[in-house]
Amino acid sequence: MPIIYTCRHCMNEIGRLEHQVVESTMLGFDQLSIKEKEDMIKYKSNGDIQITSICESCEETLGHHPHYHELDFFIQ
């Protein structure tokens, strides 16, 4: 059951954890609200867990173009 981190904007894989057992508190999931968990964490039918986050490149782009925060997706 890998945990796969994916960028919400460019959809690139940011990273992957291949551990068999991982405490959700170690990953900081306990710090998220219920809404944030619903938006960020997806459980796949094959057992994978997909975490939607933001990569460094997209974060930098948002820093240079703050009005992009208004958009759901800014990469076409």
Coordinates of N, CA, C and O in Angstrom, one line a residue:
M1 N 0.8 -1.2 0.0 CA 0.0 0.0 0.0 C 0.9 1.2 0.0 O 1.2 1.8 1.0
P2 N 1.3 1.7 -1.2 CA 2.1 2.9 -1.2 C 1.3 4.1 -1.0 O 0.1 4.1 -1.2
I3 N 1.9 5.1 -0.4 CA 1.3 6.5 -0.3 C 1.9 7.3 -1.3 O 3.1 7.5 -1.3
I4 N 1.1 7.8 -2.3 CA 1.7 8.6 -3.4 C 1.2 10.0 -3.3 O 0.0 10.3 -3.2
Y5 N 2.2 10.9 -3.3 CA 1.9 12.4 -3.3 C 2.0 12.9 -4.7 O 2.9 12.7 -5.4
T6 N 0.9 13.6 -5.1 CA 0.7 14.1 -6.4 C 0.4 15.6 -6.4 O -0.4 16.0 -5.5
C7 N 0.9 16.4 -7.3 CA 0.6 17.8 -7.3 C -0.8 18.0 -7.9 O -1.2 17.5 -8.9
R8 N -1.5 18.9 -7.2 CA -2.9 19.1 -7.6 C -3.0 20.0 -8.8 O -4.1 20.0 -9.5
H9 N -2.0 20.6 -9.2 CA -2.0 21.5 -10.4 C -1.4 20.8 -11.7 O -2.1 20.8 -12.7
C10 N -0.2 20.3 -11.6 CA 0.4 19.7 -12.8 C 0.3 18.2 -12.8 O 0.6 17.5 -13.8
M11 N -0.3 17.6 -11.7 CA -0.5 16.1 -11.6 C 0.8 15.3 -11.6 O 0.7 14.1 -11.8
N12 N 1.9 15.9 -11.5 CA 3.2 15.1 -11.4 C 3.3 14.5 -10.0 O 2.8 15.0 -9.0
E13 N 3.9 13.3 -10.0 CA 4.2 12.6 -8.7 C 5.3 13.4 -8.0 O 6.4 13.6 -8.5
I14 N 5.0 13.8 -6.8 CA 6.0 14.5 -5.9 C 6.8 13.5 -5.2 O 8.0 13.7 -5.0
G15 N 6.2 12.4 -4.7 CA 7.0 11.5 -3.9 C 6.1 10.3 -3.6 O 4.9 10.2 -3.9
R16 N 6.7 9.2 -3.0 CA 6.1 8.0 -2.7 C 6.7 7.4 -1.5 O 7.9 7.3 -1.3
L17 N 5.8 6.9 -0.6 CA 6.2 6.1 0.6 C 5.8 4.7 0.4 O 4.6 4.4 0.1
E18 N 6.7 3.7 0.5 CA 6.4 2.3 0.3 C 6.3 1.5 1.6 O 6.3 0.3 1.5
H19 N 6.2 2.2 2.7 CA 6.1 1.5 4.0 C 4.8 0.7 4.1 O 3.8 1.1 3.6
Q20 N 4.9 -0.5 4.8 CA 3.8 -1.3 5.0 C 2.8 -0.7 6.0 O 1.6 -0.7 5.9
V21 N 3.4 -0.1 7.1 CA 2.5 0.5 8.1 C 3.1 1.9 8.4 O 4.3 2.0 8.7
V22 N 2.2 2.9 8.3 CA 2.6 4.3 8.6 C 1.5 4.9 9.5 O 0.3 4.7 9.2
E23 N 1.9 5.5 10.6 CA 1.0 6.2 11.4 C 0.5 7.5 10.8 O 1.4 8.3 10.3
S24 N -0.8 7.7 10.7 CA -1.3 9.0 10.1 C -0.8 10.2 10.9 O -0.6 11.3 10.3
T25 N -0.5 10.1 12.2 CA 0.1 11.2 12.9 C 1.5 11.5 12.5 O 1.9 12.7 12.5
M26 N 2.2 10.5 12.0 CA 3.6 10.8 11.5 C 3.6 11.6 10.3 O 4.5 12.3 10.0
L27 N 2.5 11.5 9.5 CA 2.4 12.2 8.2 C 1.7 13.5 8.4 O 1.5 14.3 7.5
G28 N 1.2 13.8 9.6 CA 0.5 15.0 9.9 C -1.0 15.1 9.5 O -1.6 16.1 9.5
F29 N -1.6 13.9 9.2 CA -3.0 13.9 8.8 C -3.9 14.3 9.9 O -5.0 14.8 9.7
D30 N -3.4 14.1 11.1 CA -4.3 14.5 12.3 C -4.4 16.0 12.4 O -5.2 16.5 13.2
Q31 N -3.5 16.7 11.7 CA -3.6 18.2 11.8 C -4.6 18.8 10.8 O -4.8 20.0 10.8
L32 N -5.1 17.9 9.9 CA -6.0 18.4 8.8 C -7.4 18.4 9.3 O -7.8 17.5 10.1
S33 N -8.2 19.3 8.8 CA -9.7 19.3 9.1 C -10.3 18.2 8.3 O -9.7 17.6 7.4
I34 N -11.5 17.9 8.6 CA -12.3 16.9 7.9 C -12.4 17.2 6.4 O -12.2 16.4 5.5
K35 N -12.7 18.5 6.1 CA -12.8 19.0 4.7 C -11.4 18.8 4.0 O -11.4 18.4 2.8
E36 N -10.3 19.2 4.7 CA -9.0 19.1 4.1 C -8.7 17.6 3.8 O -8.1 17.3 2.7
K37 N -9.0 16.7 4.7 CA -8.8 15.3 4.5 C -9.6 14.8 3.3 O -9.1 14.1 2.4
E38 N -10.9 15.2 3.1 CA -11.7 14.9 2.0 C -11.1 15.4 0.7 O -11.2 14.7 -0.3
D39 N -10.5 16.6 0.7 CA -10.0 17.2 -0.5 C -8.6 16.6 -0.9 O -8.3 16.5 -2.1
M40 N -7.8 16.2 0.1 CA -6.5 15.8 -0.1 C -6.2 14.3 -0.2 O -5.2 13.9 -0.8
I41 N -7.0 13.5 0.5 CA -6.6 12.1 0.6 C -7.7 11.3 -0.1 O -8.9 11.3 0.1
K42 N -7.2 10.4 -1.1 CA -8.0 9.6 -1.8 C -7.5 8.1 -1.7 O -6.3 7.9 -1.8
Y43 N -8.4 7.2 -1.4 CA -8.1 5.8 -1.2 C -8.5 5.1 -2.5 O -9.6 5.1 -2.9
K44 N -7.5 4.5 -3.2 CA -7.7 3.9 -4.5 C -8.1 2.4 -4.3 O -7.9 1.8 -3.2
S45 N -8.8 1.8 -5.3 CA -9.3 0.5 -5.2 C -8.2 -0.6 -5.0 O -8.5 -1.6 -4.5
N46 N -7.0 -0.2 -5.5 CA -5.9 -1.2 -5.4 C -5.2 -1.1 -4.0 O -4.2 -1.8 -3.8
G47 N -5.7 -0.3 -3.1 CA -5.1 -0.1 -1.8 C -4.1 1.1 -1.7 O -3.7 1.4 -0.6
D48 N -3.8 1.7 -2.8 CA -2.9 2.9 -2.7 C -3.6 4.0 -2.1 O -4.9 4.1 -2.1
I49 N -2.9 4.9 -1.5 CA -3.4 6.1 -0.9 C -2.8 7.3 -1.7 O -1.6 7.4 -1.8
Q50 N -3.6 8.1 -2.3 CA -3.1 9.3 -3.1 C -3.3 10.6 -2.3 O -4.5 10.8 -1.8
I51 N -2.3 11.3 -2.0 CA -2.3 12.6 -1.3 C -2.1 13.7 -2.3 O -1.1 13.7 -3.1
T52 N -3.0 14.6 -2.4 CA -2.9 15.7 -3.3 C -2.3 16.9 -2.6 O -2.8 17.3 -1.5
S53 N -1.2 17.4 -3.1 CA -0.5 18.5 -2.5 C -0.1 19.5 -3.6 O -0.8 19.6 -4.6
I54 N 1.1 20.1 -3.5 CA 1.6 21.0 -4.5 C 3.1 20.9 -4.6 O 3.8 20.8 -3.6
C55 N 3.6 20.8 -5.8 CA 5.0 20.6 -6.0 C 5.7 22.0 -5.9 O 5.1 23.0 -6.0
E56 N 7.0 21.9 -5.8 CA 7.8 23.2 -5.7 C 7.7 24.1 -6.9 O 7.6 25.3 -6.7
S57 N 7.6 23.5 -8.1 CA 7.5 24.3 -9.3 C 6.2 25.1 -9.3 O 6.1 26.3 -9.6
C58 N 5.1 24.4 -9.0 CA 3.8 25.1 -9.0 C 3.7 26.1 -7.9 O 3.1 27.2 -8.0
E59 N 4.3 25.8 -6.7 CA 4.3 26.7 -5.6 C 5.0 28.0 -6.0 O 4.6 29.1 -5.7
E60 N 6.1 27.8 -6.7 CA 6.9 29.0 -7.1 C 6.1 29.8 -8.1 O 6.1 31.0 -8.0
T61 N 5.4 29.1 -9.0 CA 4.6 29.8 -10.0 C 3.5 30.6 -9.3 O 3.2 31.8 -9.7
L62 N 2.9 30.0 -8.3 CA 1.8 30.7 -7.5 C 2.4 31.9 -6.8 O 1.7 33.0 -6.7
G63 N 3.7 31.8 -6.4 CA 4.3 32.9 -5.7 C 4.5 34.1 -6.6 O 4.4 35.3 -6.2
H64 N 4.8 33.8 -7.9 CA 5.1 34.9 -8.9 C 3.7 35.4 -9.5 O 3.7 36.5 -10.0
H65 N 2.7 34.6 -9.4 CA 1.4 35.0 -10.0 C 0.3 34.7 -9.0 O -0.5 33.8 -9.1
P66 N 0.2 35.5 -7.9 CA -0.8 35.3 -6.8 C -2.2 35.2 -7.3 O -3.0 34.5 -6.6
H67 N -2.6 35.8 -8.4 CA -4.0 35.8 -8.8 C -4.3 34.4 -9.3 O -5.5 34.0 -9.4
Y68 N -3.4 33.5 -9.5 CA -3.6 32.1 -9.9 C -4.3 31.3 -8.8 O -5.0 30.3 -9.0
H69 N -4.2 31.8 -7.6 CA -4.9 31.2 -6.4 C -6.4 31.1 -6.6 O -7.1 30.3 -6.1
E70 N -6.9 32.0 -7.4 CA -8.4 32.1 -7.7 C -8.8 30.9 -8.6 O -10.0 30.6 -8.6
L71 N -7.9 30.3 -9.3 CA -8.2 29.3 -10.3 C -8.1 27.9 -9.6 O -7.2 27.6 -8.8
D72 N -8.9 26.9 -10.0 CA -8.8 25.6 -9.6 C -7.6 24.9 -10.2 O -6.9 24.2 -9.6
F73 N -7.4 25.2 -11.5 CA -6.2 24.7 -12.2 C -5.6 25.9 -13.0 O -6.4 26.5 -13.8
F74 N -4.3 26.1 -13.0 CA -3.7 27.2 -13.7 C -2.8 26.6 -14.8 O -2.3 27.4 -15.6
I75 N -2.6 25.3 -14.9 CA -1.8 24.7 -15.9 C -2.7 24.1 -16.9 O -3.5 23.3 -16.6
Q76 N -2.6 24.5 -18.2 CA -3.5 23.9 -19.2 C -2.8 22.8 -19.9 O -1.7 22.7 -20.1

